Short mmCIF file of C-alpha atoms and ligand atoms in Angstrom, two decimals:
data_model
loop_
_atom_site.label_atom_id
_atom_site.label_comp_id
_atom_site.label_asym_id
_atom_site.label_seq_id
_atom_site.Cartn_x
_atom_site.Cartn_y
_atom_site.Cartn_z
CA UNK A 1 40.53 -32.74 -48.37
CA UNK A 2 38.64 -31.08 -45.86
CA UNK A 3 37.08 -31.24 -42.55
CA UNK A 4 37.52 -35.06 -43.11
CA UNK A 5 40.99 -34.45 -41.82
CA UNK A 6 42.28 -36.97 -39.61
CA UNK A 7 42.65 -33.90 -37.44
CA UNK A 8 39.33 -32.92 -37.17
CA UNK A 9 38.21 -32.50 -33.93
CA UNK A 10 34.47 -33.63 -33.73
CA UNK A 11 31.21 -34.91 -31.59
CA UNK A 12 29.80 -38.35 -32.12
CA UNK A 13 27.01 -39.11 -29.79
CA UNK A 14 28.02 -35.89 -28.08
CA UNK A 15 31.41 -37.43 -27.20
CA UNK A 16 34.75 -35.85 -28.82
CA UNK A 17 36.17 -38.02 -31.62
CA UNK A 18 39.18 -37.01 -32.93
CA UNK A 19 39.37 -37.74 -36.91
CA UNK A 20 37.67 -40.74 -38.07
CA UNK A 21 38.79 -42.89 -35.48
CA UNK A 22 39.63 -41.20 -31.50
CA UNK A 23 37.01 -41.33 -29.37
CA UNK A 24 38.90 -39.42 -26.55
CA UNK A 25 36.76 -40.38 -23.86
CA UNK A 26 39.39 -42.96 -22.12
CA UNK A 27 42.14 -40.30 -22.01
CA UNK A 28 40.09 -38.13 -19.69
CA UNK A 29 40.59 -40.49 -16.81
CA UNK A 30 44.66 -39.56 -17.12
CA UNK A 31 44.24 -35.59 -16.88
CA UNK A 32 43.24 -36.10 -13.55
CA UNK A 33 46.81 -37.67 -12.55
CA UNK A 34 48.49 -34.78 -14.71
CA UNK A 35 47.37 -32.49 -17.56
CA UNK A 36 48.18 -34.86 -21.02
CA UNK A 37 49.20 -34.20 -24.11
CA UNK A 38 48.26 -36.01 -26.69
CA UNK A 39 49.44 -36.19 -30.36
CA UNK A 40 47.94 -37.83 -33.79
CA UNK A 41 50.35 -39.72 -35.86
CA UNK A 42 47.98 -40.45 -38.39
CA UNK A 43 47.00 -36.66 -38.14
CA UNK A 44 51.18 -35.25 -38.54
CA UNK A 45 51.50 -37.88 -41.33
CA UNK A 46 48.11 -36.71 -43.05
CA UNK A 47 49.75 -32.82 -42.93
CA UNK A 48 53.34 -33.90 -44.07
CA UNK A 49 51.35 -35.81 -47.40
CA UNK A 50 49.82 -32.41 -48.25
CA UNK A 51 52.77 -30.42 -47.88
CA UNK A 52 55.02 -32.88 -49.65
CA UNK A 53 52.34 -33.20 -52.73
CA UNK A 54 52.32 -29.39 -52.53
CA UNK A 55 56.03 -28.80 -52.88
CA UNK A 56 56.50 -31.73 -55.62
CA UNK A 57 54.43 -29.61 -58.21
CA UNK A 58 56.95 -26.92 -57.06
CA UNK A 59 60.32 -29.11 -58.11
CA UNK A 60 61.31 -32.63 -57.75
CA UNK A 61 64.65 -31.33 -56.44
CA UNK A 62 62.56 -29.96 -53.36
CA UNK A 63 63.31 -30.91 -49.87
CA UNK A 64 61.49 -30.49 -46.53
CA UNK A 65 63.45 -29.91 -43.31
CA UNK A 66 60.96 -30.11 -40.32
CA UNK A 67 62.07 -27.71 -37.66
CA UNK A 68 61.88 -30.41 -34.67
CA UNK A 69 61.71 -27.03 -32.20
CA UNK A 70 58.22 -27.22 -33.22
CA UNK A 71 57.65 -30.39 -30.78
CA UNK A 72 60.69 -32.69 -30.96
CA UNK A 73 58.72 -35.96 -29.15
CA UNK A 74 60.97 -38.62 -30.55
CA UNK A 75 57.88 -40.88 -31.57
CA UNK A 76 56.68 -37.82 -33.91
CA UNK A 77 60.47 -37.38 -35.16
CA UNK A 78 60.30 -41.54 -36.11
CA UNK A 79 57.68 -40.87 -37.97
CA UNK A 80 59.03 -37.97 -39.80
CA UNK A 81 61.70 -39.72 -40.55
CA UNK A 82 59.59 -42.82 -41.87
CA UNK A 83 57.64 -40.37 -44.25
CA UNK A 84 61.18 -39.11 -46.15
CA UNK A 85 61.65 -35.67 -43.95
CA UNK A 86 64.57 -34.23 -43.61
CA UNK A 87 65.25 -31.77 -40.18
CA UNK A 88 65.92 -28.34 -39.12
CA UNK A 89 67.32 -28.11 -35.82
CA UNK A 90 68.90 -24.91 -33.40
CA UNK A 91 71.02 -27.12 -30.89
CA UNK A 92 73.41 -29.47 -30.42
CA UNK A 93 70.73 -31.27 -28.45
CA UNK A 94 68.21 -31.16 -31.12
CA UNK A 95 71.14 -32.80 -33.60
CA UNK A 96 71.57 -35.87 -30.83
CA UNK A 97 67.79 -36.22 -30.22
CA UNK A 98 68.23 -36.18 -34.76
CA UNK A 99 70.62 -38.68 -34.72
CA UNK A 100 68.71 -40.86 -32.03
CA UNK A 101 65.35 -40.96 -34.14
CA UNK A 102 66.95 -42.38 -36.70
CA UNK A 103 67.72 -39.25 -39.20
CA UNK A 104 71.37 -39.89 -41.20
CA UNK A 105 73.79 -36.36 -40.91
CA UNK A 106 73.07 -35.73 -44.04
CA UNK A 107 69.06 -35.09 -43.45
CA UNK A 108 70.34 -31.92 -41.03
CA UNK A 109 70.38 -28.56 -41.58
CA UNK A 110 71.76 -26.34 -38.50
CA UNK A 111 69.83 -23.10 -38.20
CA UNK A 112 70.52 -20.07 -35.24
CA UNK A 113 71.50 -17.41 -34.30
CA UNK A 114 73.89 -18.77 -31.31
CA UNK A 115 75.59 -21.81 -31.93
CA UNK A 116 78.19 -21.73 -29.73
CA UNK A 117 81.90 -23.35 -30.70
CA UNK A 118 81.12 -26.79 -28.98
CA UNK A 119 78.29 -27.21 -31.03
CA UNK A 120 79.74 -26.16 -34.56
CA UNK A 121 82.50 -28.74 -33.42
CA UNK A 122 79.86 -30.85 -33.45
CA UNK A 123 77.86 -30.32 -36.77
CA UNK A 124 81.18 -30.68 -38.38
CA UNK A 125 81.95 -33.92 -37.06
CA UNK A 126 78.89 -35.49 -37.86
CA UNK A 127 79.03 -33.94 -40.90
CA UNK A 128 75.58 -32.83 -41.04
CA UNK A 129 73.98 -31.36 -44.50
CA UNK A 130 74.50 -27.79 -43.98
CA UNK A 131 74.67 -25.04 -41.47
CA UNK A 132 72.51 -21.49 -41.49
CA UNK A 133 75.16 -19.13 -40.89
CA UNK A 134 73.67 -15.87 -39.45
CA UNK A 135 76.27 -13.31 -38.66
CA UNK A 136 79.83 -12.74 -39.69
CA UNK A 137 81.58 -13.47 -36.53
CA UNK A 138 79.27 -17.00 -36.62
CA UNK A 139 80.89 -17.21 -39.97
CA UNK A 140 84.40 -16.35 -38.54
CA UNK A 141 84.20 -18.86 -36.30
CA UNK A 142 82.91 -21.42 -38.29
CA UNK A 143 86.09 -20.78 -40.61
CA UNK A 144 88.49 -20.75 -37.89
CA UNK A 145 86.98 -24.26 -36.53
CA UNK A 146 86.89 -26.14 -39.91
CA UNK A 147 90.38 -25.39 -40.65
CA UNK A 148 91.67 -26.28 -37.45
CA UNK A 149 89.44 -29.57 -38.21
CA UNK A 150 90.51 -29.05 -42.00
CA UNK A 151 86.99 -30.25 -42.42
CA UNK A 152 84.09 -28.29 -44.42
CA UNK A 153 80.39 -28.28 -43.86
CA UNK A 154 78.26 -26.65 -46.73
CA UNK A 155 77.16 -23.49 -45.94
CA UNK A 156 73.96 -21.50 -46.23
CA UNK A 157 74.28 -17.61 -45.73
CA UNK A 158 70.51 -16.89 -43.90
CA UNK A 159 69.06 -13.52 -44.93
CA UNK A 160 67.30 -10.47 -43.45
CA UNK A 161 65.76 -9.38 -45.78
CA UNK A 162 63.75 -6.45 -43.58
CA UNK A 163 60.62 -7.34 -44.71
CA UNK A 164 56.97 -6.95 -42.73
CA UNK A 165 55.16 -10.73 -42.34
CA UNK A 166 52.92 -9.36 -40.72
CA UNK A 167 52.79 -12.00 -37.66
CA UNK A 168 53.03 -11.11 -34.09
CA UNK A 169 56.40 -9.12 -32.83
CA UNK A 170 57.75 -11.73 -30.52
CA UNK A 171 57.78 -14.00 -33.81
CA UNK A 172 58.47 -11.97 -36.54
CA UNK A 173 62.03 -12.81 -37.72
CA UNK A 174 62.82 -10.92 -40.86
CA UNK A 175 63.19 -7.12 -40.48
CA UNK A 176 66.36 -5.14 -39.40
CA UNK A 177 65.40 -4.51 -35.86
CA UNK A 178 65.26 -8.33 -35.59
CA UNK A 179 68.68 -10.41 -34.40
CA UNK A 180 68.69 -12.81 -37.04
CA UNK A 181 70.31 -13.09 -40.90
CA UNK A 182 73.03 -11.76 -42.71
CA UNK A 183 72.15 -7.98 -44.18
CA UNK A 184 72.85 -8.45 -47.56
CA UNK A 185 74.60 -5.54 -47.74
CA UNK A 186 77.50 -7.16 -46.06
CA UNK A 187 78.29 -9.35 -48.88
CA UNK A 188 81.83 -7.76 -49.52
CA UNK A 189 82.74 -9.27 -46.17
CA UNK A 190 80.82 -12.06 -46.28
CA UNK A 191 82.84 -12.29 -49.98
CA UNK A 192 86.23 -12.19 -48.01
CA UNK A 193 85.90 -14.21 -45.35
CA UNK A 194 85.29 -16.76 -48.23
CA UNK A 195 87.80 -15.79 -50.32
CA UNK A 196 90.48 -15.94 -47.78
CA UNK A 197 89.00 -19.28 -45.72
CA UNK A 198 89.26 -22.47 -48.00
CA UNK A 199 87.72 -24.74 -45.35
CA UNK A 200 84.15 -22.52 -46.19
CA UNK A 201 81.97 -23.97 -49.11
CA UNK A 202 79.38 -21.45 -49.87
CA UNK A 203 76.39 -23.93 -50.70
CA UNK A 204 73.51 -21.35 -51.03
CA UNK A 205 71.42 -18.93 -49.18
CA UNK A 206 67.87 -19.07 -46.83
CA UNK A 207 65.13 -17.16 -45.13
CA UNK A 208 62.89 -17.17 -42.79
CA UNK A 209 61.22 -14.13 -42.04
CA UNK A 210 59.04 -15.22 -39.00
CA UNK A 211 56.00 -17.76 -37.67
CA UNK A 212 52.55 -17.70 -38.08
CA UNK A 213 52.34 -16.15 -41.85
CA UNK A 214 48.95 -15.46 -42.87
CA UNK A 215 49.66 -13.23 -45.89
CA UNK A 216 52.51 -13.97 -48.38
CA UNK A 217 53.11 -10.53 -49.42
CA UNK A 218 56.13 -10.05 -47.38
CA UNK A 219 57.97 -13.46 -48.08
CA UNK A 220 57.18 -12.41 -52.26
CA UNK A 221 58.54 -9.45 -51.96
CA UNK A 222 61.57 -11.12 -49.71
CA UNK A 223 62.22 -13.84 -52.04
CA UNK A 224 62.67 -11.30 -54.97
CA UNK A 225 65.10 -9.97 -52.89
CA UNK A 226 66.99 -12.83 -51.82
CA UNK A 227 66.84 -14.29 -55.61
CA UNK A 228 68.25 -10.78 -56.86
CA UNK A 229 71.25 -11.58 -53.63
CA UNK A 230 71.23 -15.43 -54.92
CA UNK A 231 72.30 -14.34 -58.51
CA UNK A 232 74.97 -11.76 -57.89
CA UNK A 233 76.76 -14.60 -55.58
CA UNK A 234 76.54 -17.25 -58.34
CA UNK A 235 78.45 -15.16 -60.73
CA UNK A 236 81.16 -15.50 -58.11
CA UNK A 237 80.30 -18.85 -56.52
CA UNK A 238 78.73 -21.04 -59.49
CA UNK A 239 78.23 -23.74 -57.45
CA UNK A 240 75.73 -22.45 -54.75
CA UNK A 241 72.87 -24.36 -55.44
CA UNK A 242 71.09 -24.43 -52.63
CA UNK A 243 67.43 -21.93 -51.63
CA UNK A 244 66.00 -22.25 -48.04
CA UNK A 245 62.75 -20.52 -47.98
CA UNK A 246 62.50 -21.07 -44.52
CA UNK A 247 59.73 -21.92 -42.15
CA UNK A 248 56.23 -20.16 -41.05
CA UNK A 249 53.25 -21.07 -42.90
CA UNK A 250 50.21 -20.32 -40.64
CA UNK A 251 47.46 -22.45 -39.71
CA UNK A 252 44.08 -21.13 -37.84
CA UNK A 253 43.36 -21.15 -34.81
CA UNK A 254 40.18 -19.24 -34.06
CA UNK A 255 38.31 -21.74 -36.02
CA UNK A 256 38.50 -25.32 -37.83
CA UNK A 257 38.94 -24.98 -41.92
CA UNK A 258 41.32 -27.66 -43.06
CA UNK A 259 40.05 -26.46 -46.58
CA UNK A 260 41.28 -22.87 -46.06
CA UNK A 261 44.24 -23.92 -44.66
CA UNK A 262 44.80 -26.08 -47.73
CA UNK A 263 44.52 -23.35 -50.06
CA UNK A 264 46.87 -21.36 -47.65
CA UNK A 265 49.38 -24.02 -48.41
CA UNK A 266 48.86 -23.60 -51.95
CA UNK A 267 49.16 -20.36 -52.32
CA UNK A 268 52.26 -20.43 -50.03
CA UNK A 269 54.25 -22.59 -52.41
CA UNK A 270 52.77 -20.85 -55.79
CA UNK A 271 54.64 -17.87 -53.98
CA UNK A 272 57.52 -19.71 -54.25
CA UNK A 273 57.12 -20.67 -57.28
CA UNK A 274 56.19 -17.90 -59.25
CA UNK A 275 58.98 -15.81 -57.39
CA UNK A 276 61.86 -18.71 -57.80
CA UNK A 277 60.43 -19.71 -61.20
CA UNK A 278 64.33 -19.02 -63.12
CA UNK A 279 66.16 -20.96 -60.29
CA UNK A 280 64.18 -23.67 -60.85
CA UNK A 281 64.53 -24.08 -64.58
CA UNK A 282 68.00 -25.71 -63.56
CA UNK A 283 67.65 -29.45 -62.46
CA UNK A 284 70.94 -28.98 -60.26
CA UNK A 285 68.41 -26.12 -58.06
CA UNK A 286 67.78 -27.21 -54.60
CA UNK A 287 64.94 -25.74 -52.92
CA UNK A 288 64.40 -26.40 -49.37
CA UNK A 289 61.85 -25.60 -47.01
CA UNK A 290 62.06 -26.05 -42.93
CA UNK A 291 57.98 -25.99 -41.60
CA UNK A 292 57.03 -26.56 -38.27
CA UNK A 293 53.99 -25.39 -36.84
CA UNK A 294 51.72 -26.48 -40.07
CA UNK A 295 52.84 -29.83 -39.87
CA UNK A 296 52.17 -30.69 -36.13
CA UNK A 297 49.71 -27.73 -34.28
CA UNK A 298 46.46 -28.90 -35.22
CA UNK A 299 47.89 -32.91 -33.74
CA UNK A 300 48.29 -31.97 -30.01
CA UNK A 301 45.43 -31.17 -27.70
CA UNK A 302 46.09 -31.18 -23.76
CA UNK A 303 43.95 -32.72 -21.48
CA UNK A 304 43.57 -30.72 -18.34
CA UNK A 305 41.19 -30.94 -15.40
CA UNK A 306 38.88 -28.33 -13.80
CA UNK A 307 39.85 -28.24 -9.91
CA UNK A 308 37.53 -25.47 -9.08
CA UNK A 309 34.98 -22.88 -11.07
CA UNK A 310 35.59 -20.00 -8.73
CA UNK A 311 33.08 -17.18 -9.08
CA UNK A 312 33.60 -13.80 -8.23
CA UNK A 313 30.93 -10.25 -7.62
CA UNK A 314 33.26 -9.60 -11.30
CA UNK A 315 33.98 -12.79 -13.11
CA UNK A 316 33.98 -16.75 -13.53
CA UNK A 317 37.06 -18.45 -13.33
CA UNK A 318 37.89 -21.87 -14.55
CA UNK A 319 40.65 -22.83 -12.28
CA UNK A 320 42.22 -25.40 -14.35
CA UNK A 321 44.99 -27.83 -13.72
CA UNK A 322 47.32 -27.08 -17.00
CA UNK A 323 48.39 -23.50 -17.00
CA UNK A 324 51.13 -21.45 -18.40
CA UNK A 325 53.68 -23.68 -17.32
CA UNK A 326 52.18 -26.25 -20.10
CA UNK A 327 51.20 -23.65 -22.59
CA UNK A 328 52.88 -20.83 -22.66
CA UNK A 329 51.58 -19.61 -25.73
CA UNK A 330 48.52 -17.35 -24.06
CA UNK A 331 50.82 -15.55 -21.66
CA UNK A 332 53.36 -14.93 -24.28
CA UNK A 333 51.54 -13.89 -27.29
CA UNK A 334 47.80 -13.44 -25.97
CA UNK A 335 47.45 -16.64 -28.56
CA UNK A 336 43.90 -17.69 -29.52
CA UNK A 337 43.28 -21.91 -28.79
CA UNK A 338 40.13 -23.82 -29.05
CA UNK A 339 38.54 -24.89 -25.90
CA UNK A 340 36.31 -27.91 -26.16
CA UNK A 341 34.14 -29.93 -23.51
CA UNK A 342 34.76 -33.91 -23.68
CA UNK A 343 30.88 -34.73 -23.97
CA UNK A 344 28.36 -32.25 -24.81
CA UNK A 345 25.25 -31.67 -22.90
CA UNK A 346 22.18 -30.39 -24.45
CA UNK A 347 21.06 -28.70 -21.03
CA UNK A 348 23.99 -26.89 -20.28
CA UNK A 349 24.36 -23.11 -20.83
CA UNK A 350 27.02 -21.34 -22.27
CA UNK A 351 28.77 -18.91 -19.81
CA UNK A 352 31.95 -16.52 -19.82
CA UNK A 353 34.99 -17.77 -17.79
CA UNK A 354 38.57 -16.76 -17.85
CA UNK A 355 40.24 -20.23 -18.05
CA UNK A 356 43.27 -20.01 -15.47
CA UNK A 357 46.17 -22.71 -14.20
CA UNK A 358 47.43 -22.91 -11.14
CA UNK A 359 50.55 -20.62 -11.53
CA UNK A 360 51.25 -17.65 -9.28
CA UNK A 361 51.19 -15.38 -12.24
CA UNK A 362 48.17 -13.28 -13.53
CA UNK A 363 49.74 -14.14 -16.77
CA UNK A 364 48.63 -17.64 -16.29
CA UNK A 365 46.02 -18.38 -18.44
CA UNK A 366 44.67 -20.07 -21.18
CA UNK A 367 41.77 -18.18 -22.34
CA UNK A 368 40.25 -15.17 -21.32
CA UNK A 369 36.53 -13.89 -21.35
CA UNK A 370 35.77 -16.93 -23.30
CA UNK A 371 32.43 -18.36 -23.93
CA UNK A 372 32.05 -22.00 -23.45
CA UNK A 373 29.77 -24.58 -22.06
CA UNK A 374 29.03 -24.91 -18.66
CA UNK A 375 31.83 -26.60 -17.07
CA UNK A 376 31.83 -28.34 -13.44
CA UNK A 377 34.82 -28.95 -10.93
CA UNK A 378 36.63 -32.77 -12.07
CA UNK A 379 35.44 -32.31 -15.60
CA UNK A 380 38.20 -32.30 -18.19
CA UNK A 381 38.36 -30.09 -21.14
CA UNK A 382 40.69 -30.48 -24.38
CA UNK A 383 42.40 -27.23 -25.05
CA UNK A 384 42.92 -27.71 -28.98
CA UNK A 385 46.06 -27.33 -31.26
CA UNK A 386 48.96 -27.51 -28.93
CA UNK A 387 50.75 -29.66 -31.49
CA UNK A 388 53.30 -27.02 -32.38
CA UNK A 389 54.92 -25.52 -29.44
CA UNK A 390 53.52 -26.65 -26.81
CA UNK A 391 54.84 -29.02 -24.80
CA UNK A 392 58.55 -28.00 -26.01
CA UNK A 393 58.07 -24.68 -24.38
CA UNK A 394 56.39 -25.98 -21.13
CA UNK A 395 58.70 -25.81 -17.40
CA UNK A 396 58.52 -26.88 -14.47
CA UNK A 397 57.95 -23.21 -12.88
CA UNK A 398 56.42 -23.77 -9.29
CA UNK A 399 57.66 -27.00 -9.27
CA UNK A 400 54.33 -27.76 -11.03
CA UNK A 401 53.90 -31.73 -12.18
CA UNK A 402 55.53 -32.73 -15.69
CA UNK A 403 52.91 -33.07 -17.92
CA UNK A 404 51.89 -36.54 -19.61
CA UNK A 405 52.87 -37.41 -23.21
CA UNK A 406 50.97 -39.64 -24.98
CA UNK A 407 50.89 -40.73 -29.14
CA UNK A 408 48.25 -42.46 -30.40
CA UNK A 409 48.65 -44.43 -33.53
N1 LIG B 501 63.16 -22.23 -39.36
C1 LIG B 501 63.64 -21.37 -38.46
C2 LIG B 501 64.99 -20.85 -38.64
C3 LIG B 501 62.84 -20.98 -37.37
O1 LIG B 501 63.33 -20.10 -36.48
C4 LIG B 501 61.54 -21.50 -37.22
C5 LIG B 501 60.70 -21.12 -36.09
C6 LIG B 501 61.08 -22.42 -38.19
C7 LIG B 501 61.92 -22.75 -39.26
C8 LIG B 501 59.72 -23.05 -38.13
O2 LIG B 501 58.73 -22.09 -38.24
P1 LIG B 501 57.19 -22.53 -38.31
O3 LIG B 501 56.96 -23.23 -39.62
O4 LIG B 501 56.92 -23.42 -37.17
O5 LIG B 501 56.45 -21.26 -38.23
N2 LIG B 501 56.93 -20.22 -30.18
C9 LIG B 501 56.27 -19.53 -31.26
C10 LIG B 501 56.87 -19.85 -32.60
C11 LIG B 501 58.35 -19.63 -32.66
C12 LIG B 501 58.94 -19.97 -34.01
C13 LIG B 501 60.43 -19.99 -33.95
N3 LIG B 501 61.08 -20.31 -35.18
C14 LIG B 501 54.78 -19.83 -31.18
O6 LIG B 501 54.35 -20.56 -30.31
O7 LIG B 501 54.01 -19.29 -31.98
#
């Protein structure tokens, strides 16, 4: 595979296709109305193939959880479900919106750091697959409502493992200074509150130690860790059978290489391998894995509008009508995404614009400095892999318009 990808985004007689068979030309008309998102099925399917192929070499007692906060449109969650995914989800909401699509209890896992008592109430009536636990009073809790219930939920004692991903700060998840996991140095209470609660079934432990991982040095070294922590609870627990490696393979942004990102993938589960490789000698091993953004960022691109190009004695600006309020990814980690022009023309120039929305922040925008083709007021421009939060982590700040959500099939 390759830049064949159904993903790829491409010019055919100058006009963006997307894969082999968008021609995105009629869905400029709609940005006008409202920026639009738009998403690839045949794209998220083409990316869940690769990952499951990936992970069968791995184990055939290996199961992926999509993390739905990744972009929980319930046509992309149908079709998740369709292609044998199981899901990840951090809210009571996220387990309805589950349930709705189509997913069975037992295909969720309950990860996050703040479930509050209505909502473990919940997972343990539906009986959903497991729950992350990530602190002891979460734990505590979580014993004191299953007794009262005198109902158990398997449960998966999440991690942190203080290791460097090397990924930005706002998304890094796995050192000390982070709120998430279980230090594993509190296993001696972790021990009792098992020991003394016998509505808690210890099923296993997971990890995941942030988003956006490049470099699989940190989430080795974190799984030799966690397989060290994994061992000395078996000889107490035999039955935990259960390894959540977590989420946060990578993809790239700053440029298209399905082929790199391929090899990315395959290096990412040889990690796993090659770390995990006793565990998995035992056909009772489960190992689990909860992706997001490498399943579904390279299918969304938005749609948005240029209302004016304002130039300035200092700069060009590309007032535009999606902003932060759609994207938020710019403002909030100075993220990198592709800006592309929905017909190319040979006579055009490139120039230098800051690409801005129409939010009363200076933290509103989309691109800065960038260089891209001459663009004029009422043309629309795709801003490129907003498949993974995206439109999940839009608002309506400024009472701005809802965006537009649109699948194509
Ligand atoms: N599992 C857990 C427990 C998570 O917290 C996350 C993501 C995932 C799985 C999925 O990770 P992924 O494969 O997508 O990296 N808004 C940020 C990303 C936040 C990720 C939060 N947790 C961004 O736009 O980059």
């Amino acid at each position: 595979m390759s830049q064949t990808s159904l993903n790829s985004l491409h010019y055919v007689d100058d006009i963006l296709y997307w894969g082999n068979r968008f021609d995105l030309s009629p869905y400029a008309s709609k940005a006008s109305e409202a920026p639009v998102f738009l998403y690839n099925l045949p794209g998220i399917k083409e990316r869940y193939q690769q990952m499951r192929q990936a992970w069968d070499k791995v184990s055939p007692n290996s199961k992926i959880f999509y993390a739905m906060k990744a972009n929980s449109h319930p046509e992309i969650l149908k079709l998740f479900k369709a292609s044998g995914s199981g899901i990840d989800v951090v809210s009571a909401g996220e387990i309805r919106r589950a349930i709705e699509c189509g997913f069975s209890s037992k295909e969720i896992i309950f990860s996050g750091v703040g479930k509050s008592k209505s909502e473990i109430e919940f997972a343990i009536d539906q009986q959903i697959y497991q729950i992350n636990v990530e602190s002891l009073p979460e734990l505590q809790r979580l014993a004191q409502i299953s007794a009262k219930k005198k109902k158990s939920i398997p449960v998966v004692l999440r991690v942190n493992p203080n290791v460097d991903v090397k990924t930005h700060p706002y998304i890094a998840t796995g050192l000390s200074e982070n709120k998430f996991g279980l230090e594993i140095s509190a296993w001696p209470e972790i021990r009792e509150i098992f020991k003394s609660n016998s509505s808690l079934s210890l099923a296993g432990i997971s990890l995941h130690l942030g988003s956006q991982m490049m470099d699989f040095s940190g989430l080795a070294q974190a799984l030799r860790l966690a397989k060290d922590f994994f061992l000395q609870i078996k000889k107490e627990f035999p039955e935990i059978r259960r390894f959540d490696v977590g989420g946060g393979l990578g993809v790239i942004y700053e440029r298209q290489d399905f082929s790199a990102e391929e090899k990315m993938l395959k290096d990412y589960v040889s990690v796993a391998q090659d770390e995990l490789r006793d565990l998995l000698k035992d056909p009772k091993f489960e190992i689990q894995s909860e992706p997001g953004r490498w399943l579904v960022a390279h299918s969304g691109i938005l749609l948005t509008e240029v209302q004016y190009v304002k130039e300035t004695p200092y700069k060009k600006f590309l007032i535009v009508n999606a902003g932060m309020h759609l994207l938020l990814r710019p403002a909030l980690y100075q993220s990198y995404h592709h800006i592309l022009p929905m017909k190319l023309y040979e006579q055009r120039k490139n120039q230098r614009y800051d690409v801005v929305g129409p939010i009363c922040e200076s933290s509103d925008f989309l691109a800065k400095n960038r260089e891209l083709t001459e663009s004029f007021q009422d043309e629309v421009l795709c801003i490129a892999d907003v498949g993974a939060y995206g439109a999940v982590m839009s608002s309506d700040y400024n009472l701005q318009t809802k965006p537009q959500e649109i699948c194509i099939y």
